[in-house]
mmCIF file with all atom_site columns, C-alpha atoms and ligand atoms in Angstrom:
data_model
loop_
_atom_site.group_PDB
_atom_site.id
_atom_site.type_symbol
_atom_site.label_atom_id
_atom_site.label_alt_id
_atom_site.label_comp_id
_atom_site.label_asym_id
_atom_site.label_entity_id
_atom_site.label_seq_id
_atom_site.pdbx_PDB_ins_code
_atom_site.Cartn_x
_atom_site.Cartn_y
_atom_site.Cartn_z
_atom_site.occupancy
_atom_site.B_iso_or_equiv
_atom_site.pdbx_formal_charge
_atom_site.auth_seq_id
_atom_site.auth_comp_id
_atom_site.auth_asym_id
_atom_site.auth_atom_id
_atom_site.pdbx_PDB_model_num
ATOM   1   C  CA  . MET A 1 1   ? 0.006   -0.070  0.459  1.00 0.00 ? 708 MET A CA  1
ATOM   2   C  CA  . ASP A 1 2   ? 1.246   3.463   -0.695 1.00 0.00 ? 709 ASP A CA  1
ATOM   3   C  CA  . VAL A 1 3   ? 1.362   5.562   2.449  1.00 0.00 ? 710 VAL A CA  1
ATOM   4   C  CA  . THR A 1 4   ? 0.833   8.615   0.463  1.00 0.00 ? 711 THR A CA  1
ATOM   5   C  CA  . GLN A 1 5   ? -2.651  7.608   -0.717 1.00 0.00 ? 712 GLN A CA  1
ATOM   6   C  CA  . ALA A 1 6   ? -3.439  6.132   2.756  1.00 0.00 ? 713 ALA A CA  1
ATOM   7   C  CA  . GLN A 1 7   ? -4.415  9.547   3.126  1.00 0.00 ? 714 GLN A CA  1
ATOM   8   C  CA  . GLY A 1 8   ? -4.556  9.983   7.338  1.00 0.00 ? 715 GLY A CA  1
ATOM   9   C  CA  . THR A 1 9   ? -4.577  13.008  10.039 1.00 0.00 ? 716 THR A CA  1
ATOM   10  C  CA  . VAL A 1 10  ? -0.442  13.555  11.292 1.00 0.00 ? 717 VAL A CA  1
ATOM   11  C  CA  . LEU A 1 11  ? -0.906  15.022  15.088 1.00 0.00 ? 718 LEU A CA  1
ATOM   12  C  CA  . VAL A 1 12  ? 2.511   17.184  15.616 1.00 0.00 ? 719 VAL A CA  1
ATOM   13  C  CA  . VAL A 1 13  ? 3.022   18.042  18.821 1.00 0.00 ? 720 VAL A CA  1
ATOM   14  C  CA  . GLU A 1 14  ? 5.327   20.789  19.466 1.00 0.00 ? 721 GLU A CA  1
ATOM   15  C  CA  . ASP A 1 15  ? 6.150   24.419  20.725 1.00 0.00 ? 722 ASP A CA  1
ATOM   16  C  CA  . ASP A 1 16  ? 8.566   25.519  18.956 1.00 0.00 ? 723 ASP A CA  1
ATOM   17  C  CA  . SER A 1 17  ? 6.092   27.072  15.813 1.00 0.00 ? 724 SER A CA  1
ATOM   18  C  CA  . ALA A 1 18  ? 9.283   26.711  13.378 1.00 0.00 ? 725 ALA A CA  1
ATOM   19  C  CA  . ILE A 1 19  ? 9.562   23.426  13.553 1.00 0.00 ? 726 ILE A CA  1
ATOM   20  C  CA  . ALA A 1 20  ? 5.866   22.541  14.314 1.00 0.00 ? 727 ALA A CA  1
ATOM   21  C  CA  . ASP A 1 21  ? 5.664   24.554  10.811 1.00 0.00 ? 728 ASP A CA  1
ATOM   22  C  CA  . LEU A 1 22  ? 7.870   22.599  8.819  1.00 0.00 ? 729 LEU A CA  1
ATOM   23  C  CA  . VAL A 1 23  ? 7.239   18.842  9.696  1.00 0.00 ? 730 VAL A CA  1
ATOM   24  C  CA  . GLY A 1 24  ? 3.737   20.361  8.871  1.00 0.00 ? 731 GLY A CA  1
ATOM   25  C  CA  . MET A 1 25  ? 4.550   21.903  5.585  1.00 0.00 ? 732 MET A CA  1
ATOM   26  C  CA  . TYR A 1 26  ? 6.255   18.549  4.912  1.00 0.00 ? 733 TYR A CA  1
ATOM   27  C  CA  . LEU A 1 27  ? 3.886   16.482  6.117  1.00 0.00 ? 734 LEU A CA  1
ATOM   28  C  CA  . ARG A 1 28  ? 0.871   18.482  3.878  1.00 0.00 ? 735 ARG A CA  1
ATOM   29  C  CA  . GLN A 1 29  ? 2.811   17.780  0.714  1.00 0.00 ? 736 GLN A CA  1
ATOM   30  C  CA  . GLU A 1 30  ? 3.362   13.761  1.123  1.00 0.00 ? 737 GLU A CA  1
ATOM   31  C  CA  . GLY A 1 31  ? -1.424  14.399  1.737  1.00 0.00 ? 738 GLY A CA  1
ATOM   32  C  CA  . PHE A 1 32  ? -1.615  14.205  5.241  1.00 0.00 ? 739 PHE A CA  1
ATOM   33  C  CA  . ARG A 1 33  ? -3.725  16.116  6.828  1.00 0.00 ? 740 ARG A CA  1
ATOM   34  C  CA  . VAL A 1 34  ? -1.832  18.150  9.833  1.00 0.00 ? 741 VAL A CA  1
ATOM   35  C  CA  . LEU A 1 35  ? -2.882  18.922  13.284 1.00 0.00 ? 742 LEU A CA  1
ATOM   36  C  CA  . LEU A 1 36  ? -0.264  20.906  15.724 1.00 0.00 ? 743 LEU A CA  1
ATOM   37  C  CA  . ALA A 1 37  ? -0.630  20.943  19.038 1.00 0.00 ? 744 ALA A CA  1
ATOM   38  C  CA  . GLU A 1 38  ? 1.547   23.407  20.997 1.00 0.00 ? 745 GLU A CA  1
ATOM   39  C  CA  . ASP A 1 39  ? 1.381   20.836  24.912 1.00 0.00 ? 746 ASP A CA  1
ATOM   40  C  CA  . GLY A 1 40  ? 0.465   17.922  26.141 1.00 0.00 ? 747 GLY A CA  1
ATOM   41  C  CA  . GLU A 1 41  ? -2.800  18.474  27.403 1.00 0.00 ? 748 GLU A CA  1
ATOM   42  C  CA  . ARG A 1 42  ? -3.935  19.524  24.207 1.00 0.00 ? 749 ARG A CA  1
ATOM   43  C  CA  . ALA A 1 43  ? -1.727  16.923  22.637 1.00 0.00 ? 750 ALA A CA  1
ATOM   44  C  CA  . LEU A 1 44  ? -4.040  14.348  24.596 1.00 0.00 ? 751 LEU A CA  1
ATOM   45  C  CA  . GLU A 1 45  ? -7.773  16.213  23.224 1.00 0.00 ? 752 GLU A CA  1
ATOM   46  C  CA  . ILE A 1 46  ? -6.609  16.099  19.793 1.00 0.00 ? 753 ILE A CA  1
ATOM   47  C  CA  . VAL A 1 47  ? -5.482  12.703  20.221 1.00 0.00 ? 754 VAL A CA  1
ATOM   48  C  CA  . GLN A 1 48  ? -9.266  11.431  21.547 1.00 0.00 ? 755 GLN A CA  1
ATOM   49  C  CA  . ARG A 1 49  ? -11.237 13.622  19.092 1.00 0.00 ? 756 ARG A CA  1
ATOM   50  C  CA  . ASP A 1 50  ? -9.615  13.241  15.753 1.00 0.00 ? 757 ASP A CA  1
ATOM   51  C  CA  . ARG A 1 51  ? -7.991  9.806   16.183 1.00 0.00 ? 758 ARG A CA  1
ATOM   52  C  CA  . PRO A 1 52  ? -4.550  10.576  14.582 1.00 0.00 ? 759 PRO A CA  1
ATOM   53  C  CA  . VAL A 1 53  ? -2.994  7.318   12.389 1.00 0.00 ? 760 VAL A CA  1
ATOM   54  C  CA  . LEU A 1 54  ? 0.222   8.555   13.756 1.00 0.00 ? 761 LEU A CA  1
ATOM   55  C  CA  . VAL A 1 55  ? 2.192   11.059  16.327 1.00 0.00 ? 762 VAL A CA  1
ATOM   56  C  CA  . VAL A 1 56  ? 4.929   13.274  15.991 1.00 0.00 ? 763 VAL A CA  1
ATOM   57  C  CA  . LEU A 1 57  ? 6.175   14.052  19.275 1.00 0.00 ? 764 LEU A CA  1
ATOM   58  C  CA  . ASP A 1 58  ? 8.502   16.695  20.777 1.00 0.00 ? 765 ASP A CA  1
ATOM   59  C  CA  . ILE A 1 59  ? 10.237  15.583  24.777 1.00 0.00 ? 766 ILE A CA  1
ATOM   60  C  CA  . GLY A 1 60  ? 10.604  19.393  25.694 1.00 0.00 ? 767 GLY A CA  1
ATOM   61  C  CA  . LEU A 1 61  ? 7.372   20.661  26.054 1.00 0.00 ? 768 LEU A CA  1
ATOM   62  C  CA  . LYS A 1 62  ? 6.199   23.730  28.164 1.00 0.00 ? 769 LYS A CA  1
ATOM   63  C  CA  . GLY A 1 63  ? 3.787   23.281  30.233 1.00 0.00 ? 770 GLY A CA  1
ATOM   64  C  CA  . ALA A 1 64  ? 2.708   20.560  32.843 1.00 0.00 ? 771 ALA A CA  1
ATOM   65  C  CA  . SER A 1 65  ? 3.387   17.206  31.264 1.00 0.00 ? 772 SER A CA  1
ATOM   66  C  CA  . ASP A 1 66  ? 6.929   16.399  28.845 1.00 0.00 ? 773 ASP A CA  1
ATOM   67  C  CA  . GLY A 1 67  ? 7.112   14.509  25.815 1.00 0.00 ? 774 GLY A CA  1
ATOM   68  C  CA  . PHE A 1 68  ? 7.295   11.443  28.011 1.00 0.00 ? 775 PHE A CA  1
ATOM   69  C  CA  . GLN A 1 69  ? 4.349   11.611  30.063 1.00 0.00 ? 776 GLN A CA  1
ATOM   70  C  CA  . ILE A 1 70  ? 2.332   12.383  26.964 1.00 0.00 ? 777 ILE A CA  1
ATOM   71  C  CA  . CYS A 1 71  ? 3.790   9.156   24.883 1.00 0.00 ? 778 CYS A CA  1
ATOM   72  C  CA  . ARG A 1 72  ? 2.444   7.340   28.025 1.00 0.00 ? 779 ARG A CA  1
ATOM   73  C  CA  . ARG A 1 73  ? -0.445  8.122   27.797 1.00 0.00 ? 780 ARG A CA  1
ATOM   74  C  CA  . ILE A 1 74  ? -1.047  7.999   24.341 1.00 0.00 ? 781 ILE A CA  1
ATOM   75  C  CA  . ARG A 1 75  ? 0.273   4.844   24.821 1.00 0.00 ? 782 ARG A CA  1
ATOM   76  C  CA  . GLU A 1 76  ? -2.544  3.936   27.594 1.00 0.00 ? 783 GLU A CA  1
ATOM   77  C  CA  . GLU A 1 77  ? -5.370  4.776   25.466 1.00 0.00 ? 784 GLU A CA  1
ATOM   78  C  CA  . GLY A 1 78  ? -4.608  3.064   21.949 1.00 0.00 ? 785 GLY A CA  1
ATOM   79  C  CA  . THR A 1 79  ? -2.298  1.756   19.363 1.00 0.00 ? 786 THR A CA  1
ATOM   80  C  CA  . THR A 1 80  ? -1.466  4.628   17.799 1.00 0.00 ? 787 THR A CA  1
ATOM   81  C  CA  . PRO A 1 81  ? 2.341   4.975   16.299 1.00 0.00 ? 788 PRO A CA  1
ATOM   82  C  CA  . VAL A 1 82  ? 4.074   7.706   18.404 1.00 0.00 ? 789 VAL A CA  1
ATOM   83  C  CA  . ILE A 1 83  ? 7.413   9.252   16.414 1.00 0.00 ? 790 ILE A CA  1
ATOM   84  C  CA  . ILE A 1 84  ? 9.733   11.747  19.246 1.00 0.00 ? 791 ILE A CA  1
ATOM   85  C  CA  . MET A 1 85  ? 11.470  14.120  18.822 1.00 0.00 ? 792 MET A CA  1
ATOM   86  C  CA  . THR A 1 86  ? 14.366  15.067  21.166 1.00 0.00 ? 793 THR A CA  1
ATOM   87  C  CA  . ALA A 1 87  ? 16.966  17.841  21.078 1.00 0.00 ? 794 ALA A CA  1
ATOM   88  C  CA  . ARG A 1 88  ? 18.899  16.414  23.880 1.00 0.00 ? 795 ARG A CA  1
ATOM   89  C  CA  . GLY A 1 89  ? 20.169  13.483  21.834 1.00 0.00 ? 796 GLY A CA  1
ATOM   90  C  CA  . GLU A 1 90  ? 21.270  11.529  24.741 1.00 0.00 ? 797 GLU A CA  1
ATOM   91  C  CA  . GLU A 1 91  ? 21.124  7.597   24.894 1.00 0.00 ? 798 GLU A CA  1
ATOM   92  C  CA  . VAL A 1 92  ? 19.051  7.621   27.808 1.00 0.00 ? 799 VAL A CA  1
ATOM   93  C  CA  . ASP A 1 93  ? 16.386  9.743   26.764 1.00 0.00 ? 800 ASP A CA  1
ATOM   94  C  CA  . ARG A 1 94  ? 15.894  7.890   23.035 1.00 0.00 ? 801 ARG A CA  1
ATOM   95  C  CA  . VAL A 1 95  ? 15.860  4.556   25.268 1.00 0.00 ? 802 VAL A CA  1
ATOM   96  C  CA  . LEU A 1 96  ? 13.527  5.905   27.877 1.00 0.00 ? 803 LEU A CA  1
ATOM   97  C  CA  . GLY A 1 97  ? 11.226  6.803   24.690 1.00 0.00 ? 804 GLY A CA  1
ATOM   98  C  CA  . LEU A 1 98  ? 11.097  3.214   23.185 1.00 0.00 ? 805 LEU A CA  1
ATOM   99  C  CA  . GLU A 1 99  ? 10.471  1.860   26.522 1.00 0.00 ? 806 GLU A CA  1
ATOM   100 C  CA  . LEU A 1 100 ? 7.637   4.401   27.128 1.00 0.00 ? 807 LEU A CA  1
ATOM   101 C  CA  . GLY A 1 101 ? 6.574   2.889   23.659 1.00 0.00 ? 808 GLY A CA  1
ATOM   102 C  CA  . ALA A 1 102 ? 7.620   5.074   21.206 1.00 0.00 ? 809 ALA A CA  1
ATOM   103 C  CA  . ASP A 1 103 ? 7.459   3.588   17.634 1.00 0.00 ? 810 ASP A CA  1
ATOM   104 C  CA  . ASP A 1 104 ? 11.120  5.723   16.362 1.00 0.00 ? 811 ASP A CA  1
ATOM   105 C  CA  . TYR A 1 105 ? 12.306  8.988   16.998 1.00 0.00 ? 812 TYR A CA  1
ATOM   106 C  CA  . VAL A 1 106 ? 14.834  11.249  15.873 1.00 0.00 ? 813 VAL A CA  1
ATOM   107 C  CA  . THR A 1 107 ? 17.830  13.732  17.399 1.00 0.00 ? 814 THR A CA  1
ATOM   108 C  CA  . LYS A 1 108 ? 17.396  17.624  16.222 1.00 0.00 ? 815 LYS A CA  1
ATOM   109 C  CA  . PRO A 1 109 ? 18.352  18.726  14.451 1.00 0.00 ? 816 PRO A CA  1
ATOM   110 C  CA  . PHE A 1 110 ? 17.029  16.354  11.874 1.00 0.00 ? 817 PHE A CA  1
ATOM   111 C  CA  . SER A 1 111 ? 15.664  17.109  8.047  1.00 0.00 ? 818 SER A CA  1
ATOM   112 C  CA  . PRO A 1 112 ? 12.251  17.018  7.120  1.00 0.00 ? 819 PRO A CA  1
ATOM   113 C  CA  . ARG A 1 113 ? 12.535  14.369  4.414  1.00 0.00 ? 820 ARG A CA  1
ATOM   114 C  CA  . GLU A 1 114 ? 13.945  12.041  7.088  1.00 0.00 ? 821 GLU A CA  1
ATOM   115 C  CA  . MET A 1 115 ? 11.150  12.837  9.287  1.00 0.00 ? 822 MET A CA  1
ATOM   116 C  CA  . VAL A 1 116 ? 8.806   12.372  6.350  1.00 0.00 ? 823 VAL A CA  1
ATOM   117 C  CA  . ALA A 1 117 ? 10.889  9.242   5.411  1.00 0.00 ? 824 ALA A CA  1
ATOM   118 C  CA  . ARG A 1 118 ? 10.576  7.963   9.172  1.00 0.00 ? 825 ARG A CA  1
ATOM   119 C  CA  . VAL A 1 119 ? 7.246   8.668   9.488  1.00 0.00 ? 826 VAL A CA  1
ATOM   120 C  CA  . ARG A 1 120 ? 6.655   6.604   6.048  1.00 0.00 ? 827 ARG A CA  1
ATOM   121 C  CA  . ALA A 1 121 ? 8.147   3.630   7.522  1.00 0.00 ? 828 ALA A CA  1
ATOM   122 C  CA  . VAL A 1 122 ? 6.221   3.799   11.028 1.00 0.00 ? 829 VAL A CA  1
ATOM   123 C  CA  . LEU A 1 123 ? 3.094   3.570   9.457  1.00 0.00 ? 830 LEU A CA  1
ATOM   124 C  CA  . ARG A 1 124 ? 4.473   1.065   6.463  1.00 0.00 ? 831 ARG A CA  1
ATOM   125 C  CA  . ARG A 1 125 ? 5.434   -1.087  9.347  1.00 0.00 ? 832 ARG A CA  1
ATOM   126 C  CA  . SER A 1 126 ? 2.019   -0.904  11.311 1.00 0.00 ? 833 SER A CA  1
ATOM   127 C  CA  . ALA A 1 127 ? -0.090  -1.083  8.113  1.00 0.00 ? 834 ALA A CA  1
ATOM   128 C  CA  . HIS A 1 128 ? 2.392   -4.262  6.350  1.00 0.00 ? 835 HIS A CA  1
ATOM   129 C  CA  . GLN A 1 129 ? 0.353   -7.137  7.999  1.00 0.00 ? 836 GLN A CA  1
ATOM   130 C  CA  . GLY A 1 130 ? -2.813  -7.062  5.392  1.00 0.00 ? 837 GLY A CA  1
ATOM   131 C  CA  . LEU A 1 131 ? -5.904  -9.252  5.419  1.00 0.00 ? 838 LEU A CA  1
ATOM   132 C  CA  . ALA A 1 132 ? -4.475  -12.909 5.122  1.00 0.00 ? 839 ALA A CA  1
ATOM   133 C  CA  . GLY A 1 133 ? -4.287  -12.989 8.603  1.00 0.00 ? 840 GLY A CA  1
ATOM   134 C  CA  . GLN A 1 134 ? -2.993  -15.875 10.952 1.00 0.00 ? 841 GLN A CA  1
ATOM   135 C  CA  . VAL A 1 135 ? -2.819  -16.837 14.085 1.00 0.00 ? 842 VAL A CA  1
ATOM   136 C  CA  . LEU A 1 136 ? 0.778   -17.742 15.090 1.00 0.00 ? 843 LEU A CA  1
ATOM   137 C  CA  . ILE A 1 137 ? 1.681   -19.060 18.165 1.00 0.00 ? 844 ILE A CA  1
ATOM   138 C  CA  . ALA A 1 138 ? 4.439   -18.627 20.167 1.00 0.00 ? 845 ALA A CA  1
ATOM   139 C  CA  . GLY A 1 139 ? 5.101   -20.595 23.294 1.00 0.00 ? 846 GLY A CA  1
ATOM   140 C  CA  . GLY A 1 140 ? 2.332   -19.758 25.307 1.00 0.00 ? 847 GLY A CA  1
ATOM   141 C  CA  . VAL A 1 141 ? 1.044   -16.468 23.148 1.00 0.00 ? 848 VAL A CA  1
ATOM   142 C  CA  . GLU A 1 142 ? -1.007  -16.056 20.230 1.00 0.00 ? 849 GLU A CA  1
ATOM   143 C  CA  . VAL A 1 143 ? 0.203   -13.924 17.258 1.00 0.00 ? 850 VAL A CA  1
ATOM   144 C  CA  . ASP A 1 144 ? -3.160  -12.998 15.634 1.00 0.00 ? 851 ASP A CA  1
ATOM   145 C  CA  . THR A 1 145 ? -1.680  -10.957 12.561 1.00 0.00 ? 852 THR A CA  1
ATOM   146 C  CA  . ALA A 1 146 ? -4.829  -10.001 11.065 1.00 0.00 ? 853 ALA A CA  1
ATOM   147 C  CA  . ARG A 1 147 ? -5.997  -7.991  14.146 1.00 0.00 ? 854 ARG A CA  1
ATOM   148 C  CA  . ARG A 1 148 ? -1.923  -7.363  14.702 1.00 0.00 ? 855 ARG A CA  1
ATOM   149 C  CA  . GLU A 1 149 ? -3.106  -8.730  18.589 1.00 0.00 ? 856 GLU A CA  1
ATOM   150 C  CA  . ALA A 1 150 ? -1.105  -11.016 21.012 1.00 0.00 ? 857 ALA A CA  1
ATOM   151 C  CA  . ARG A 1 151 ? -2.901  -13.281 23.330 1.00 0.00 ? 858 ARG A CA  1
ATOM   152 C  CA  . VAL A 1 152 ? -2.390  -14.458 26.373 1.00 0.00 ? 859 VAL A CA  1
ATOM   153 C  CA  . GLY A 1 153 ? -4.621  -17.108 27.945 1.00 0.00 ? 860 GLY A CA  1
ATOM   154 C  CA  . GLY A 1 154 ? -7.100  -15.286 25.536 1.00 0.00 ? 861 GLY A CA  1
ATOM   155 C  CA  . ARG A 1 155 ? -6.808  -12.560 27.317 1.00 0.00 ? 862 ARG A CA  1
ATOM   156 C  CA  . PRO A 1 156 ? -5.084  -9.353  24.741 1.00 0.00 ? 863 PRO A CA  1
ATOM   157 C  CA  . ILE A 1 157 ? -1.767  -7.592  25.308 1.00 0.00 ? 864 ILE A CA  1
ATOM   158 C  CA  . SER A 1 158 ? -0.738  -4.537  24.664 1.00 0.00 ? 865 SER A CA  1
ATOM   159 C  CA  . LEU A 1 159 ? 1.866   -3.774  22.540 1.00 0.00 ? 866 LEU A CA  1
ATOM   160 C  CA  . THR A 1 160 ? 3.443   -1.313  19.988 1.00 0.00 ? 867 THR A CA  1
ATOM   161 C  CA  . ALA A 1 161 ? 3.640   -1.544  16.550 1.00 0.00 ? 868 ALA A CA  1
ATOM   162 C  CA  . GLN A 1 162 ? 7.737   -2.591  16.406 1.00 0.00 ? 869 GLN A CA  1
ATOM   163 C  CA  . GLU A 1 163 ? 7.148   -4.945  19.140 1.00 0.00 ? 870 GLU A CA  1
ATOM   164 C  CA  . PHE A 1 164 ? 3.878   -6.739  17.681 1.00 0.00 ? 871 PHE A CA  1
ATOM   165 C  CA  . ASP A 1 165 ? 6.288   -6.256  14.573 1.00 0.00 ? 872 ASP A CA  1
ATOM   166 C  CA  . LEU A 1 166 ? 8.870   -8.347  16.023 1.00 0.00 ? 873 LEU A CA  1
ATOM   167 C  CA  . LEU A 1 167 ? 6.931   -10.636 17.919 1.00 0.00 ? 874 LEU A CA  1
ATOM   168 C  CA  . GLU A 1 168 ? 5.334   -12.182 14.779 1.00 0.00 ? 875 GLU A CA  1
ATOM   169 C  CA  . TYR A 1 169 ? 9.151   -12.011 12.884 1.00 0.00 ? 876 TYR A CA  1
ATOM   170 C  CA  . LEU A 1 170 ? 10.048  -14.350 16.261 1.00 0.00 ? 877 LEU A CA  1
ATOM   171 C  CA  . ALA A 1 171 ? 6.870   -16.511 15.855 1.00 0.00 ? 878 ALA A CA  1
ATOM   172 C  CA  . ARG A 1 172 ? 7.497   -16.715 12.119 1.00 0.00 ? 879 ARG A CA  1
ATOM   173 C  CA  . HIS A 1 173 ? 11.423  -17.984 12.900 1.00 0.00 ? 880 HIS A CA  1
ATOM   174 C  CA  . PRO A 1 174 ? 10.357  -20.214 15.950 1.00 0.00 ? 881 PRO A CA  1
ATOM   175 C  CA  . GLY A 1 175 ? 14.188  -22.402 16.750 1.00 0.00 ? 882 GLY A CA  1
ATOM   176 C  CA  . VAL A 1 176 ? 16.486  -20.169 14.921 1.00 0.00 ? 883 VAL A CA  1
ATOM   177 C  CA  . ALA A 1 177 ? 19.338  -18.373 16.073 1.00 0.00 ? 884 ALA A CA  1
ATOM   178 C  CA  . LEU A 1 178 ? 18.490  -14.768 14.400 1.00 0.00 ? 885 LEU A CA  1
ATOM   179 C  CA  . THR A 1 179 ? 21.041  -11.685 14.820 1.00 0.00 ? 886 THR A CA  1
ATOM   180 C  CA  . ARG A 1 180 ? 19.802  -9.137  16.038 1.00 0.00 ? 887 ARG A CA  1
ATOM   181 C  CA  . ARG A 1 181 ? 20.814  -7.426  12.039 1.00 0.00 ? 888 ARG A CA  1
ATOM   182 C  CA  . GLN A 1 182 ? 18.370  -9.960  10.677 1.00 0.00 ? 889 GLN A CA  1
ATOM   183 C  CA  . ILE A 1 183 ? 15.912  -9.153  13.770 1.00 0.00 ? 890 ILE A CA  1
ATOM   184 C  CA  . LEU A 1 184 ? 16.176  -5.674  12.264 1.00 0.00 ? 891 LEU A CA  1
ATOM   185 C  CA  . ASP A 1 185 ? 16.135  -6.274  8.413  1.00 0.00 ? 892 ASP A CA  1
ATOM   186 C  CA  . GLY A 1 186 ? 13.317  -8.656  8.704  1.00 0.00 ? 893 GLY A CA  1
ATOM   187 C  CA  . ALA A 1 187 ? 11.337  -7.521  11.486 1.00 0.00 ? 894 ALA A CA  1
ATOM   188 C  CA  . TRP A 1 188 ? 10.696  -3.813  10.386 1.00 0.00 ? 895 TRP A CA  1
ATOM   189 C  CA  . GLU A 1 189 ? 12.249  -3.517  7.249  1.00 0.00 ? 896 GLU A CA  1
ATOM   190 C  CA  . PRO A 1 190 ? 16.041  -3.571  5.680  1.00 0.00 ? 897 PRO A CA  1
ATOM   191 C  CA  . GLY A 1 191 ? 18.088  -0.841  6.158  1.00 0.00 ? 898 GLY A CA  1
ATOM   192 C  CA  . TRP A 1 192 ? 16.065  0.374   8.658  1.00 0.00 ? 899 TRP A CA  1
ATOM   193 C  CA  . PHE A 1 193 ? 17.868  3.366   10.147 1.00 0.00 ? 900 PHE A CA  1
ATOM   194 C  CA  . GLY A 1 194 ? 17.936  2.052   13.667 1.00 0.00 ? 901 GLY A CA  1
ATOM   195 C  CA  . ASP A 1 195 ? 20.810  0.224   15.362 1.00 0.00 ? 902 ASP A CA  1
ATOM   196 C  CA  . GLU A 1 196 ? 21.141  -2.955  17.129 1.00 0.00 ? 903 GLU A CA  1
ATOM   197 C  CA  . ARG A 1 197 ? 20.587  -1.584  20.479 1.00 0.00 ? 904 ARG A CA  1
ATOM   198 C  CA  . THR A 1 198 ? 16.993  -0.901  19.187 1.00 0.00 ? 905 THR A CA  1
ATOM   199 C  CA  . VAL A 1 199 ? 16.102  -5.113  19.469 1.00 0.00 ? 906 VAL A CA  1
ATOM   200 C  CA  . ASP A 1 200 ? 17.429  -5.134  22.953 1.00 0.00 ? 907 ASP A CA  1
ATOM   201 C  CA  . VAL A 1 201 ? 15.155  -2.487  24.017 1.00 0.00 ? 908 VAL A CA  1
ATOM   202 C  CA  . HIS A 1 202 ? 12.398  -3.870  22.188 1.00 0.00 ? 909 HIS A CA  1
ATOM   203 C  CA  . VAL A 1 203 ? 13.222  -7.842  23.804 1.00 0.00 ? 910 VAL A CA  1
ATOM   204 C  CA  . ARG A 1 204 ? 13.260  -6.294  27.210 1.00 0.00 ? 911 ARG A CA  1
ATOM   205 C  CA  . GLN A 1 205 ? 9.126   -4.994  25.919 1.00 0.00 ? 912 GLN A CA  1
ATOM   206 C  CA  . LEU A 1 206 ? 8.303   -8.132  24.945 1.00 0.00 ? 913 LEU A CA  1
ATOM   207 C  CA  . ARG A 1 207 ? 9.744   -10.122 28.247 1.00 0.00 ? 914 ARG A CA  1
ATOM   208 C  CA  . LYS A 1 208 ? 8.327   -7.349  30.462 1.00 0.00 ? 915 LYS A CA  1
ATOM   209 C  CA  . LYS A 1 209 ? 4.485   -7.391  28.959 1.00 0.00 ? 916 LYS A CA  1
ATOM   210 C  CA  . LEU A 1 210 ? 4.423   -11.278 28.113 1.00 0.00 ? 917 LEU A CA  1
ATOM   211 C  CA  . GLY A 1 211 ? 6.574   -12.905 30.979 1.00 0.00 ? 918 GLY A CA  1
ATOM   212 C  CA  . THR A 1 212 ? 7.265   -16.695 30.838 1.00 0.00 ? 919 THR A CA  1
ATOM   213 C  CA  . ALA A 1 213 ? 4.340   -17.289 28.184 1.00 0.00 ? 920 ALA A CA  1
ATOM   214 C  CA  . LEU A 1 214 ? 7.500   -15.725 25.552 1.00 0.00 ? 921 LEU A CA  1
ATOM   215 C  CA  . PRO A 1 215 ? 9.862   -18.242 25.827 1.00 0.00 ? 922 PRO A CA  1
ATOM   216 C  CA  . ILE A 1 216 ? 12.813  -15.738 24.178 1.00 0.00 ? 923 ILE A CA  1
ATOM   217 C  CA  . ALA A 1 217 ? 16.805  -17.442 24.622 1.00 0.00 ? 924 ALA A CA  1
ATOM   218 C  CA  . THR A 1 218 ? 19.552  -14.693 24.506 1.00 0.00 ? 925 THR A CA  1
ATOM   219 C  CA  . VAL A 1 219 ? 22.203  -16.721 22.040 1.00 0.00 ? 926 VAL A CA  1
ATOM   220 C  CA  . TRP A 1 220 ? 25.360  -14.834 23.105 1.00 0.00 ? 927 TRP A CA  1
ATOM   221 C  CA  . GLY A 1 221 ? 27.332  -13.694 20.419 1.00 0.00 ? 928 GLY A CA  1
ATOM   222 C  CA  . VAL A 1 222 ? 24.542  -13.904 17.860 1.00 0.00 ? 929 VAL A CA  1
ATOM   223 C  CA  . GLY A 1 223 ? 21.055  -12.621 19.059 1.00 0.00 ? 930 GLY A CA  1
ATOM   224 C  CA  . TYR A 1 224 ? 17.920  -14.184 19.960 1.00 0.00 ? 931 TYR A CA  1
ATOM   225 C  CA  . ARG A 1 225 ? 15.738  -17.506 19.696 1.00 0.00 ? 932 ARG A CA  1
ATOM   226 C  CA  . LEU A 1 226 ? 12.123  -17.790 19.908 1.00 0.00 ? 933 LEU A CA  1
ATOM   227 C  CA  . GLU A 1 227 ? 11.862  -21.286 21.986 1.00 0.00 ? 934 GLU A CA  1
HETATM 228 CA CA1 . LIG B 2 .   ? 9.883   21.875  22.122 1.00 0.00 ? 703 LIG B CA1 1
#
């Protein structure tokens, strides 16, 4: 599916109007409807009311809530993909953002083109499982590819788009020791921007959310294997 034809609403949350306008302009050129919010409270209202297909979220916001808190709130309410923008560029920010459920991040300064590429990549990842769904079994986890839902004992477990893609990839390769690079290319997309540490972050999240229901073994010097 061509993302440019799947026009939807993207919410840009940024209190620096120069950056918000620039990102907004490029996204509009790509065919998206763009809504802007200057603070977190407004952002949450828009998420609930307008149901954007994706949120671009600045971490350093003025007001009562910073981007991390907003990211957590968005994640609690649904599966809307989130790309965080950070000015600090520190690894801790990036890792914390991913642990809070962000699907990707960009570090300022970034080019608007790079931002657009990431928006498209995240949307492609969350949409690429199409109509021919099946239910894969990974240990004690049911991986429903049509509903994009993971269930343990029949109970749905809330996962981000990226976590679900990783889980599905593992479920399709049981018993195989997979390198981090293979997982990055296979679960997400070839040549994905992220470094291999991203895999570790998402595996940790899956282990935390799915516990012993998901038997992922760490293969030292290689990567991971679904038992
Ligand atoms: Ca800011």
